[in-house]
Coordinates of C-alpha atoms (C1' of nucleotides) in Angstrom, one line a residue:
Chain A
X1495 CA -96.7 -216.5 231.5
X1496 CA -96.5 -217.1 227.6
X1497 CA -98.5 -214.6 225.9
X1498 CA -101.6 -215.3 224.1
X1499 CA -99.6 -214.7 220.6
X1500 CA -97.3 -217.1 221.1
X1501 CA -100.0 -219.4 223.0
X1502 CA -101.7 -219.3 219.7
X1503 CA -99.0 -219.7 217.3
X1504 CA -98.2 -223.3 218.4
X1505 CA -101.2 -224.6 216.7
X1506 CA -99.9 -223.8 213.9
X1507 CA -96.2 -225.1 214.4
X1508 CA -93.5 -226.5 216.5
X1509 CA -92.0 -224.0 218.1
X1510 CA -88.8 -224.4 220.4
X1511 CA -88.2 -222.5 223.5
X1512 CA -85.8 -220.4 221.8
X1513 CA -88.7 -219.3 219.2
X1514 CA -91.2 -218.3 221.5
X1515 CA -89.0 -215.7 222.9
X1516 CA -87.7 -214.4 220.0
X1517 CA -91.6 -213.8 219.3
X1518 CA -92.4 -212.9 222.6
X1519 CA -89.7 -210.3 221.8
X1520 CA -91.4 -208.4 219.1
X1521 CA -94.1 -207.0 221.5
X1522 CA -91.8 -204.0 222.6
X1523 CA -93.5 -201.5 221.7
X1524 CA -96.6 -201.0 224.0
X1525 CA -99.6 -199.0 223.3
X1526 CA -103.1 -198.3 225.2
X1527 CA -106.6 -197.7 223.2
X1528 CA -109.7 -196.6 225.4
X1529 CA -112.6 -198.4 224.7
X1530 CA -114.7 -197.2 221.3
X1531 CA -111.6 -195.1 220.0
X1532 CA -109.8 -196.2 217.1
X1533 CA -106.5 -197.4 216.8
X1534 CA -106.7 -196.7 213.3
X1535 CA -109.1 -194.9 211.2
X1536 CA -109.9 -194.7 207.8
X1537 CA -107.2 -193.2 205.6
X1538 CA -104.6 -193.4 208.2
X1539 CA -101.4 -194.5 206.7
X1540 CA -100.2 -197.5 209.2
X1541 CA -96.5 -197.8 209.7
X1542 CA -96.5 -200.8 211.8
X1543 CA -98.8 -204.1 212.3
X1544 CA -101.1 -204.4 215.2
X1545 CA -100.8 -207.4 217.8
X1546 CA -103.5 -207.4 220.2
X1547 CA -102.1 -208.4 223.3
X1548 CA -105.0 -207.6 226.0
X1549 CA -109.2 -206.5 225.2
X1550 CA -110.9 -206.7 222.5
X1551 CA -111.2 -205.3 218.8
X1552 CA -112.6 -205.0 215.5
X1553 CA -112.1 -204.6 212.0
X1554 CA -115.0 -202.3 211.2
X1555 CA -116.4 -200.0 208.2
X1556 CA -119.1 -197.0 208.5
X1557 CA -121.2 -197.1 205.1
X1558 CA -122.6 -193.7 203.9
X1559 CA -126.0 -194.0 205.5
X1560 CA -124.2 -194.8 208.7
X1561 CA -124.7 -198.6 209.0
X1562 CA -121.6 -200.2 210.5
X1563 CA -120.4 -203.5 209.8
X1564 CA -118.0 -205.7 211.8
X1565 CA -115.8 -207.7 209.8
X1566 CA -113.6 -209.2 211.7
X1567 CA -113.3 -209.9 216.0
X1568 CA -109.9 -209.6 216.9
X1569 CA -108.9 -211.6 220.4
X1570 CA -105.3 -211.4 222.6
X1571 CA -103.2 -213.0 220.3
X1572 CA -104.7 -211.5 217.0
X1573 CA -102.7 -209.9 214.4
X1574 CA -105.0 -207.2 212.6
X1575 CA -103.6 -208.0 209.9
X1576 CA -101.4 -210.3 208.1
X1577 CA -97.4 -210.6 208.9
X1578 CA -96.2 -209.3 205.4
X1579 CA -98.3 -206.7 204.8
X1580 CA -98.7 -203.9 205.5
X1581 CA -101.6 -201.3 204.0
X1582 CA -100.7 -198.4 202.6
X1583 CA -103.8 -196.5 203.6
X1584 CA -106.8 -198.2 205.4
X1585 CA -110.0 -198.0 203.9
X1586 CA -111.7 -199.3 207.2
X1587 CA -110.9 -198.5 210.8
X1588 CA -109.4 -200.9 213.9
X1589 CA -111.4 -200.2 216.5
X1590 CA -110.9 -200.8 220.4
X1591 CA -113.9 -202.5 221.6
X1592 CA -112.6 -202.8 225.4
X1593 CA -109.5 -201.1 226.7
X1594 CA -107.1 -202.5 224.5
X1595 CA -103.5 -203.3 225.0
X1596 CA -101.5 -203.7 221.5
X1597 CA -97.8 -203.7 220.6
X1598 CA -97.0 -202.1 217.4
X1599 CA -94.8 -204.7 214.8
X1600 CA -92.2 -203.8 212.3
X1601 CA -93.5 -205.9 209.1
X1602 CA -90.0 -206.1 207.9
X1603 CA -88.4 -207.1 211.6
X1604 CA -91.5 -210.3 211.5
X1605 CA -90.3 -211.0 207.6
X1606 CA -86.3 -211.1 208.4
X1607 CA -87.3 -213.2 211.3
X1608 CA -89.5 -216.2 209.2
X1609 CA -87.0 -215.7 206.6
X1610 CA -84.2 -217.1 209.1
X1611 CA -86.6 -219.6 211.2
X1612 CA -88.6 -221.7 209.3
X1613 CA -90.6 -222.5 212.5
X1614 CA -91.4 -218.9 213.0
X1615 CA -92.0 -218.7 209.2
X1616 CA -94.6 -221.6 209.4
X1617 CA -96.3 -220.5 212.4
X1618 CA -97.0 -216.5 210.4
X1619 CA -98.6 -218.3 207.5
X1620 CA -100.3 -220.5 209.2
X1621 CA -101.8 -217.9 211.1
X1622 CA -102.5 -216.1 208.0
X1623 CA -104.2 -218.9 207.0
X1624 CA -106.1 -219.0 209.8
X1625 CA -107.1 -215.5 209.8
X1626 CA -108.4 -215.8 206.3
X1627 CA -110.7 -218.9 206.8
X1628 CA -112.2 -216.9 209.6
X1629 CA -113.2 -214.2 206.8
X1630 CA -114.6 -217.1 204.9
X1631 CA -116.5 -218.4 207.1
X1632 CA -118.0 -215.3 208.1
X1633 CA -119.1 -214.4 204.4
X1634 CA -120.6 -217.8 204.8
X1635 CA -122.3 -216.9 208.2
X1636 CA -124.0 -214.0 206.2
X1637 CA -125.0 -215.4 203.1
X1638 CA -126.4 -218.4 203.9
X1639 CA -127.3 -218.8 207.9
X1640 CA -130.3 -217.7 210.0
X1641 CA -130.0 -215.4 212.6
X1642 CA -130.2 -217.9 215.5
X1643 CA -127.3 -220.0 213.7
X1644 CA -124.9 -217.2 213.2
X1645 CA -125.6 -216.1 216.3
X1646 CA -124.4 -219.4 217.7
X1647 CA -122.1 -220.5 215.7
X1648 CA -120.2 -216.9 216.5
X1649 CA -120.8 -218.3 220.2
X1650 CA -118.9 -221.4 219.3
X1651 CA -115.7 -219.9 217.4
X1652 CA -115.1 -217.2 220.1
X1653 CA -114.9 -220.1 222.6
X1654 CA -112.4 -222.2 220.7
X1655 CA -110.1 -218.9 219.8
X1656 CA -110.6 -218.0 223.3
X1657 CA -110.1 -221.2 225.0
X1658 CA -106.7 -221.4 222.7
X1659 CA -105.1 -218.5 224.4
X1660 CA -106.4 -219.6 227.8
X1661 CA -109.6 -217.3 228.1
X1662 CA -111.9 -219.8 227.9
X1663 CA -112.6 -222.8 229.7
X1664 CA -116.1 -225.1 230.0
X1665 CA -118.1 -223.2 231.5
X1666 CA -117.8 -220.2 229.3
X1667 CA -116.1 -216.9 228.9
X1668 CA -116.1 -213.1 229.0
X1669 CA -117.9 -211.7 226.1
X1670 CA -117.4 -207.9 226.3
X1671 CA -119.2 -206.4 223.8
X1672 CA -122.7 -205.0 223.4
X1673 CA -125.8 -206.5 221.2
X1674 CA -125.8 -204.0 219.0
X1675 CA -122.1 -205.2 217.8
X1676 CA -122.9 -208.4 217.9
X1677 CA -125.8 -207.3 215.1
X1678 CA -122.7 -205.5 213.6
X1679 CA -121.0 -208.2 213.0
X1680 CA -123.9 -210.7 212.3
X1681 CA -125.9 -208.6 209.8
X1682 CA -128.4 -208.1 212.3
X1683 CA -130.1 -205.5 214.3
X1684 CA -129.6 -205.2 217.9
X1685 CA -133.2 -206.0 218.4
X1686 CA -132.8 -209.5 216.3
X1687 CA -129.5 -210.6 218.3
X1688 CA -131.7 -210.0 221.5
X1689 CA -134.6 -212.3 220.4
X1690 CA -132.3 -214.8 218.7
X1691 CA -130.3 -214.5 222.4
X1692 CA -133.6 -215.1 223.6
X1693 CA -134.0 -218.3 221.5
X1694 CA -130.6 -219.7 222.5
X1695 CA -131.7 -219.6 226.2
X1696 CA -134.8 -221.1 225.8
X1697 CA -132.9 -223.8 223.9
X1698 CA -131.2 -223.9 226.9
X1699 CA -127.8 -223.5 225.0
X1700 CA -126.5 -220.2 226.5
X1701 CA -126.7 -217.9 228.9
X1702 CA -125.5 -213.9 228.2
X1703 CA -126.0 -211.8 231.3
X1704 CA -123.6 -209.3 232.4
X1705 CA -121.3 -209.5 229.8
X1706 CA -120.2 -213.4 230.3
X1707 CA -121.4 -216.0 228.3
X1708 CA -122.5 -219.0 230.4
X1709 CA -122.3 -222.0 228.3
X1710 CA -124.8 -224.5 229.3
X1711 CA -124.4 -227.1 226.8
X1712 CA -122.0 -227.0 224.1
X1713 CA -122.3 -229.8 222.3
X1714 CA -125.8 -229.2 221.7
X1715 CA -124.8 -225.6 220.4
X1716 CA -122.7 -226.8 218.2
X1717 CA -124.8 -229.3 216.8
X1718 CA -127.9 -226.7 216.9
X1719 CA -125.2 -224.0 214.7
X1720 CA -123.7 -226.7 212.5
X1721 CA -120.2 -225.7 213.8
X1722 CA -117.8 -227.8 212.4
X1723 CA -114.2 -226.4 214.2
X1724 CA -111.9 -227.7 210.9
X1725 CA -111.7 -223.9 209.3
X1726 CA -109.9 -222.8 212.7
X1727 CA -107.1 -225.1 211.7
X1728 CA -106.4 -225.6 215.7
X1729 CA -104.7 -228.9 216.7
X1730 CA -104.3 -229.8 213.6
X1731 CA -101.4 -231.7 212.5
X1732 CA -98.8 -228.8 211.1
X1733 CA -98.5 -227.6 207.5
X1734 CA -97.2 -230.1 205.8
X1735 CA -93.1 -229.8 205.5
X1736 CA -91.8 -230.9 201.7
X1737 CA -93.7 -227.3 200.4
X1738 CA -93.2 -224.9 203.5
X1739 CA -89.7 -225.0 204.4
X1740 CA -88.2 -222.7 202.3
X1741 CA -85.4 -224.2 200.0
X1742 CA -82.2 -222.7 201.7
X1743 CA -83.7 -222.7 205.5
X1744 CA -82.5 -225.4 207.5
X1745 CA -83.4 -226.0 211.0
X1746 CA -81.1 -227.1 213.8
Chain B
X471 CA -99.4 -211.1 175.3
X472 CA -99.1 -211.1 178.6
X473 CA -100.1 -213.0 181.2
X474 CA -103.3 -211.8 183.2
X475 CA -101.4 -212.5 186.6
X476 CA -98.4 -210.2 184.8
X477 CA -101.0 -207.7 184.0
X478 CA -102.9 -207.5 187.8
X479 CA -99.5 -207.6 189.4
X480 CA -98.3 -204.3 187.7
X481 CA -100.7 -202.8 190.1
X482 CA -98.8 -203.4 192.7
X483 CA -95.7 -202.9 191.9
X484 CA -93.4 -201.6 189.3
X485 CA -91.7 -205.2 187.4
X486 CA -89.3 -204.9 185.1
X487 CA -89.2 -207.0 182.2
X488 CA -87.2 -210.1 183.5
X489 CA -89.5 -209.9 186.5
X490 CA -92.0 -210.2 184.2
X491 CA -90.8 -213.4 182.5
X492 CA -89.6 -215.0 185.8
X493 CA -93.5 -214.3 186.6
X494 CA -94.7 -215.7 183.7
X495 CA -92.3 -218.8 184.1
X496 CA -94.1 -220.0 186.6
X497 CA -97.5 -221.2 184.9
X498 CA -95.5 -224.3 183.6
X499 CA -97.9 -227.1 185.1
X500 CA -101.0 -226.5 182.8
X501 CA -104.3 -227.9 183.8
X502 CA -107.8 -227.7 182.7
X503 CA -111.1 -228.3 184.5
X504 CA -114.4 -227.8 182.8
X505 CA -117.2 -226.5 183.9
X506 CA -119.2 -226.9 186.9
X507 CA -116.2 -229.2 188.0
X508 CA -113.9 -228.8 191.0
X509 CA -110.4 -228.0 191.0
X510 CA -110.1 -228.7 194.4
X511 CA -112.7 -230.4 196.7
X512 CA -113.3 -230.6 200.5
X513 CA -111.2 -232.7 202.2
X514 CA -108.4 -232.4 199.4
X515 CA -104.8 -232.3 200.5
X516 CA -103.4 -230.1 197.9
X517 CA -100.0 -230.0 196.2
X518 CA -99.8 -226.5 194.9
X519 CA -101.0 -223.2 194.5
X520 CA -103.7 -222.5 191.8
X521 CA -103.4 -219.9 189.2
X522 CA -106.6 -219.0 186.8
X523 CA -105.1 -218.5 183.1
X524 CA -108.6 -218.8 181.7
X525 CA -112.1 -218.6 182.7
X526 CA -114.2 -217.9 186.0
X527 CA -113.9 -220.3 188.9
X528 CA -115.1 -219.7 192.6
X529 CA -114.4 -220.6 196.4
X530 CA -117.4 -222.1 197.1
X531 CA -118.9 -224.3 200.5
X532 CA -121.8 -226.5 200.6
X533 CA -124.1 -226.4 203.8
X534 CA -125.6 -229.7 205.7
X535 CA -129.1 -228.3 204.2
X536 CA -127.2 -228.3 200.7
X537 CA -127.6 -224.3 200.2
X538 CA -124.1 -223.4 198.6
X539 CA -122.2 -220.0 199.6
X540 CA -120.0 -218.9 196.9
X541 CA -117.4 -217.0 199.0
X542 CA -115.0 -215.8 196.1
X543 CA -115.3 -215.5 192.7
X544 CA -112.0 -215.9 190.7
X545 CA -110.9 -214.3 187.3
X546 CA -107.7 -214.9 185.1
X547 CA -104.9 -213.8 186.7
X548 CA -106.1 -215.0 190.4
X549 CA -104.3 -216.7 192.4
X550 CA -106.4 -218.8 194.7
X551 CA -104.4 -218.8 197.8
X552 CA -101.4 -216.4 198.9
X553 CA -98.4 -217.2 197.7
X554 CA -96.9 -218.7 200.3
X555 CA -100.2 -220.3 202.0
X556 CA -100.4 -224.2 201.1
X557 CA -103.6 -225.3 203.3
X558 CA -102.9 -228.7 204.5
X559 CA -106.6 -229.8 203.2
X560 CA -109.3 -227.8 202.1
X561 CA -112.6 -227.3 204.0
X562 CA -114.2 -226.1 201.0
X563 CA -114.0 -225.9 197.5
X564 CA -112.4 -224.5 194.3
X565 CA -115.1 -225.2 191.5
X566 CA -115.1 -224.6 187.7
X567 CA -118.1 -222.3 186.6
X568 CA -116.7 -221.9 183.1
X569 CA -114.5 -224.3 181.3
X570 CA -111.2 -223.2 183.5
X571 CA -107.3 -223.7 182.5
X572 CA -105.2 -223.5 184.9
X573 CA -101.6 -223.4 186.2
X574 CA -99.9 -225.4 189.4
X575 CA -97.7 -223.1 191.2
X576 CA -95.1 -224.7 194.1
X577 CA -95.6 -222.5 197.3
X578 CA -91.6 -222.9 197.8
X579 CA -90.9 -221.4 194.5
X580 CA -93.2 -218.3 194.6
X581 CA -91.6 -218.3 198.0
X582 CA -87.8 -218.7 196.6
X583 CA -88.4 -216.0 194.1
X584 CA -89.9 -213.5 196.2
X585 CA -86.6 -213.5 198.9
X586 CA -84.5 -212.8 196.1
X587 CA -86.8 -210.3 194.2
X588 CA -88.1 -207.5 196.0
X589 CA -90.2 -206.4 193.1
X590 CA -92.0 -209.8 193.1
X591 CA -92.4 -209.8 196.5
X592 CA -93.8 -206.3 196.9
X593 CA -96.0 -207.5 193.8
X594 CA -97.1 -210.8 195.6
X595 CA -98.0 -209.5 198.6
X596 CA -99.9 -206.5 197.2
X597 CA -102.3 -209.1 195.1
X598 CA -102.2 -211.0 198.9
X599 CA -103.7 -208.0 200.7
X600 CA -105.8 -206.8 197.4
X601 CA -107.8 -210.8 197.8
X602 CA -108.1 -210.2 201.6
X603 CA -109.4 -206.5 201.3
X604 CA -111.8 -208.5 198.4
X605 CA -113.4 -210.6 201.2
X606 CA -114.2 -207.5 203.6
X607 CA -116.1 -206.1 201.3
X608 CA -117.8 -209.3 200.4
X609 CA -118.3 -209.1 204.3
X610 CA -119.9 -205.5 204.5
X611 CA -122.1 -206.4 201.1
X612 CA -123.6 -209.4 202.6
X613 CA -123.9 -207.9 206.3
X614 CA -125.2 -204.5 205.7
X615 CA -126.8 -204.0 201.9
X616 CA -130.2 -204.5 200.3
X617 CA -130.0 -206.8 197.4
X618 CA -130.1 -204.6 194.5
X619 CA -126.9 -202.8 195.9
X620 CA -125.3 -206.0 196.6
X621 CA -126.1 -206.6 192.6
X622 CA -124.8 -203.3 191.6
X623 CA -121.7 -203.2 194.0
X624 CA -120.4 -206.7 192.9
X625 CA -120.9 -205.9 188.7
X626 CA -118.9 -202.8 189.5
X627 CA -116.1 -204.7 191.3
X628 CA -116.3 -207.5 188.7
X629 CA -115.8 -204.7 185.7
X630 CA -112.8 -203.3 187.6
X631 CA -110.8 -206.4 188.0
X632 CA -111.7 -207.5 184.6
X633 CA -110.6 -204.3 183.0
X634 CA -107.5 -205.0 184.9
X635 CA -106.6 -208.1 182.8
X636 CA -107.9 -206.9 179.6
X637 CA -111.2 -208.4 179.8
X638 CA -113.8 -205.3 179.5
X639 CA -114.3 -202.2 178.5
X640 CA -116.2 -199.4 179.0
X641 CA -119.0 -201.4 177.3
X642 CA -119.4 -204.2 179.8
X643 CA -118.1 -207.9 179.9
X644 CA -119.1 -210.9 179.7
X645 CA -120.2 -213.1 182.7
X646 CA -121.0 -216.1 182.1
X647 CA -122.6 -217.3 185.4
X648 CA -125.8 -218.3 186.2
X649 CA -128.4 -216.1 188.2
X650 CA -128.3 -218.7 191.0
X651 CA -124.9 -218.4 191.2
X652 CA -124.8 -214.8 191.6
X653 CA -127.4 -215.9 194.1
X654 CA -125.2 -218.1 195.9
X655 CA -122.4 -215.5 195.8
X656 CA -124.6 -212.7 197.1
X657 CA -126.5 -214.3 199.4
X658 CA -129.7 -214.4 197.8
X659 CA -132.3 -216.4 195.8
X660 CA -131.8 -216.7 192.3
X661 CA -135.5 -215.2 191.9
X662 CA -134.6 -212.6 193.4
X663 CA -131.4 -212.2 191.7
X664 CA -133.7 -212.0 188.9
X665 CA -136.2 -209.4 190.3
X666 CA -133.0 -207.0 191.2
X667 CA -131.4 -207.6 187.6
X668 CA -135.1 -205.9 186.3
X669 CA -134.5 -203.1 188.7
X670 CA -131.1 -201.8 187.7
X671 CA -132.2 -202.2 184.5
X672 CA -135.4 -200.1 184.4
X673 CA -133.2 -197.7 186.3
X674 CA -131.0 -197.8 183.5
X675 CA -127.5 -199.1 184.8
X676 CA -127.3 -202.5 183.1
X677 CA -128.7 -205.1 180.6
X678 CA -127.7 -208.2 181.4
X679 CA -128.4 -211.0 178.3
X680 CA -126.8 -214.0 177.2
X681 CA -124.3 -214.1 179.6
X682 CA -122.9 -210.6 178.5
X683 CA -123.8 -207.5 180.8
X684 CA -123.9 -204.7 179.5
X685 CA -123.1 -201.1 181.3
X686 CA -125.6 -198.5 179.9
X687 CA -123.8 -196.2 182.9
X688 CA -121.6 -197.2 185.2
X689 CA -121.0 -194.1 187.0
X690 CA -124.7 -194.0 188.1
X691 CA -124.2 -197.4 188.7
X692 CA -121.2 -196.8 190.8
X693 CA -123.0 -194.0 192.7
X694 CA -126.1 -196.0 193.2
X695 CA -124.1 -199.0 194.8
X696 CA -121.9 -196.6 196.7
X697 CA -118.8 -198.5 195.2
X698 CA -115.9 -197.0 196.7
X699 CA -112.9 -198.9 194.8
X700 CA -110.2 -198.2 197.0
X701 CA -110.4 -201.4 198.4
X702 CA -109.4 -203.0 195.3
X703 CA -106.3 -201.4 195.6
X704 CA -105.3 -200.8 191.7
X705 CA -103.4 -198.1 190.5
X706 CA -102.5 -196.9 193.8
X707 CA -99.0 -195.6 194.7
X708 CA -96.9 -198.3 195.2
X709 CA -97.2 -200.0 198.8
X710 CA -94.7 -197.6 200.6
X711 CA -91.0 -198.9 200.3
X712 CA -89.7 -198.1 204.1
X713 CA -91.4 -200.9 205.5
X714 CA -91.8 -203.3 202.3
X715 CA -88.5 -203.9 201.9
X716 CA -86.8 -206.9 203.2
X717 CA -83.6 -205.6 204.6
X718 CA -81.1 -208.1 203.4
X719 CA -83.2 -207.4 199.6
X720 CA -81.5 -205.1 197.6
X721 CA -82.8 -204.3 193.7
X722 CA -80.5 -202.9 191.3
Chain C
dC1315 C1' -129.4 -189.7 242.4
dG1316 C1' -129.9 -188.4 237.7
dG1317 C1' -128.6 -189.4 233.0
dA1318 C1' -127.1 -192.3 229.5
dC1319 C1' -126.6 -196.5 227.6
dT1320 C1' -128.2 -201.1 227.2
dC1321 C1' -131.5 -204.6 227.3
dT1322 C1' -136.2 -206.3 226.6
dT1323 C1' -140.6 -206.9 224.7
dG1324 C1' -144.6 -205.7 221.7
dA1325 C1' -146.6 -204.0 217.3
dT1326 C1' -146.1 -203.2 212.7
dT1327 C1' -143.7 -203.1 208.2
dG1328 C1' -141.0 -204.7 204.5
dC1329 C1' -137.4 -207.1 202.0
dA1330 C1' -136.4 -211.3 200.4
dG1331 C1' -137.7 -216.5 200.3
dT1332 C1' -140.6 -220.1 198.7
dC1333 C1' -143.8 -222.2 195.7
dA1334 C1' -145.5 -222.6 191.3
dA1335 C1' -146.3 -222.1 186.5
dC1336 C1' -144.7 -220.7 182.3
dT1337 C1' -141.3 -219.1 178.7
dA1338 C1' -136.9 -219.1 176.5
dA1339 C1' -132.6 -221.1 175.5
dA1340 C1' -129.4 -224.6 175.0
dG1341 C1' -128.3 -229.3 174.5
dT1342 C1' -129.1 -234.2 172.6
dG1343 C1' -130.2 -237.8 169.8
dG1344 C1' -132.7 -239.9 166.1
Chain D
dC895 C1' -132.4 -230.6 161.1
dC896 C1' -136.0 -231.2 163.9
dA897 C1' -138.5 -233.3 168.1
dC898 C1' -137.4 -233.8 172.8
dT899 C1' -135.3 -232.9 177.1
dT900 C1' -133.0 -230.2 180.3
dT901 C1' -131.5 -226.1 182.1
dA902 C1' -132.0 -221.2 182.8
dG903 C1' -134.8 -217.1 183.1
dT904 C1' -139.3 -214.7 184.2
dT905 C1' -143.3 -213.4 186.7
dG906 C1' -147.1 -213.8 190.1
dA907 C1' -149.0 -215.0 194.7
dC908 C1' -148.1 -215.8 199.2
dT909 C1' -145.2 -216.5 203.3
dG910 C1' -141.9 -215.5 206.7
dC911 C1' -137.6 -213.7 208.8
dA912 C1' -135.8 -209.8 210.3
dA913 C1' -136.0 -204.5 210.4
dT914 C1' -138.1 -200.6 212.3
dC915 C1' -140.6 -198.1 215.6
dA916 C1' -141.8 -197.4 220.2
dA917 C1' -141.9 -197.8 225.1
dG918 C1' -140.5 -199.5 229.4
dA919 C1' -137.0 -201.8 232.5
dG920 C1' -132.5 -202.6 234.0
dT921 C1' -127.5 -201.1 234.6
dC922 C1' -123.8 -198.4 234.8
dC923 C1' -121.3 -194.4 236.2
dG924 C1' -120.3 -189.8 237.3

DNA sequence: CGGACTCTTGATTGCAGTCAACTAAAGTGG
DNA sequence: CCACTTTAGTTGACTGCAATCAAGAGTCCG
């Protein structure tokens, strides 16, 4: 069984046997967060990267007056944050939403290993890339979408990253996480996201009961939520070559 | 003079002088756009990496119902994607909103110089995770705060990384966008824009005229928006040096 | 079986959008 | 250099989406 990392990473390049365990290898060092704990808080000093492996998580920030505000989902698969850096300090917190399983990466293991596999090395950005279209579509979720659209184009994304790493199939897929973060992460209050739920069901899009998210017609929720799929970079053909391999790496 | 790009990268980590001019070696390609003009458009494959010398220019995306999201606002010394992410084709766009000249960067070269400069590196990947922790905040602003703190928050972030490259002062700056673009940015109507700009300045924070604003006091300002600049990352200790650097990379 | 969340729905409020008219500024061309 | 046009900024009136407040129902869990 491949895990959802790796599962992931081949959108984003060819990857040979060979590379998948080498990546496969980098999850050695296994940690548990309960649900609702942090795996890291504000100020903490991180000395490793976070691959989510199993549950889910969030990038999240408390304001002053105690609003919260999700800024990121993170799936099995995700890395919290990209494969070269890593933050001095955190000025927001990573935060288990289920019981999460998570290895703990070496930044400087994942750079020696792009900088002597060019596959590997494509794969990292391209997941960076990835990662940071997400954000960009989420500012664009929140500045310019109604409350029924972000609702379900949200719907739409978490399908496709789900159905990438297997979680997902036609008919829908576990969504484990309350309405009131689903407001957290939409800008809305938990009361909105139920009315706006609501709205999805009568449109007979959706169904959300018990935590599992029933998709009765997708295509319709994707026209309904304008989801176009291109900012997920999935399936796409890979990064183009002549700029990304690096001048002195050669693959065999 | 130095470069902006020079200037912003000190922040994140200490370059010597020849770092300095193999930095500033880069910006050979020179390019100009004028305003209101993209750079890069949707659907463009693009050949290199962008660099701001001069001027404001923005990540933008255009909705099916033609509302615009401004996702990112650039200043000299930006550097539109990380280094080393080269999108195969844009799903938005780069746009002009002053008279812009620019610089072409080659992914593999940033890429090249970085392996065999730790300095650099440390430097590039700093500015990656200071435009990433950029677009959380954009997150939190647009998710969780009213309009007039949106206003305030952005102006304060906007000083900050212009003071960076030289380009205010305790005075203020010039910004030479319209209302509806700080609309589009924020999330908002460009009336209201407009109501909110008479707010903070009956309170007393700013004057904002003939594309100049002026900061009548920016620590009330800062308190009022609750700006927290640690997410901008400047003059911060170095990113720790255990973990940054590459193991084969040795600096003398 | 009790207690704590979570979900659901209704009533009310309020922030921000839309529409519209007018002013001010910045271009443009004769 | 001045009419003319266009674009940007300003303000008022009204509307509407989403927040807040509140109460009840459903679930989960010890």
């Amino acid at each position: 069984m491949t895990s959802p990392f790796v599962r992931k990473l081949r959108q984003g390049a060819q990857l040979s046997t060979e590379d998948e365990i080498l990546l496969m290898g980098l999850s050695r060092s296994l940690h548990y967060a309960e649900a609702r704990h942090d795996i890291y808080s504000e100020g903490d000093r991180p000395g490793s990267l976070t691959l989510i492996l199993k549950g889910w998580a969030c990038r999240d920030k408390i304001l002053e007056n105690g609003q919260r505000q999700i800024i990121a989902f993170f799936l099995p698969g995700d890395l919290c944050e990209p494969f070269g850096i890593l933050p001095p300090f955190m000025n927001h917190s990573i935060t288990a939403l289920t019981p999460v399983t998570y290895a703990r990466l070496r930044p400087d293991e994942l750079r020696a290993m792009a900088q002597e596999n060019s596959s590997i090395e494509q794969a990292l950005w391209w997941d960076a890339l990835a990662a940071m279209e997400l954000q960009h579509e989420h500012v664009v979720s929140l500045g310019r979408r109604q409350a029924v659209e972000r609702l379900g184009h949200l719907f739409c994304e978490l399908h496709m990253r789900l159905a990438v790493v297997g979680l997902a199939d036609r008919t829908g897929f576990s969504l484990p996480v309350t309405q009131q973060e689903l407001g957290d992460a939409l800008g809305l209050s938990a009361v909105h996201v139920n009315r706006s739920l609501r709205e999805l069901r009568s449109l007979g899009f959706v169904n959300l009961r018990h935590r599992r998210l029933d998709l009765l017609d997708l295509n319709a929720l994707k026209e309904f939520s304008l989801f176009d799929p291109a900012y997920l970079r999935f399936n796409g053909q890979p990064l183009h070559d002549g700029a990304w391999s690096a001048p002195s790496a050669v693959e065999r």
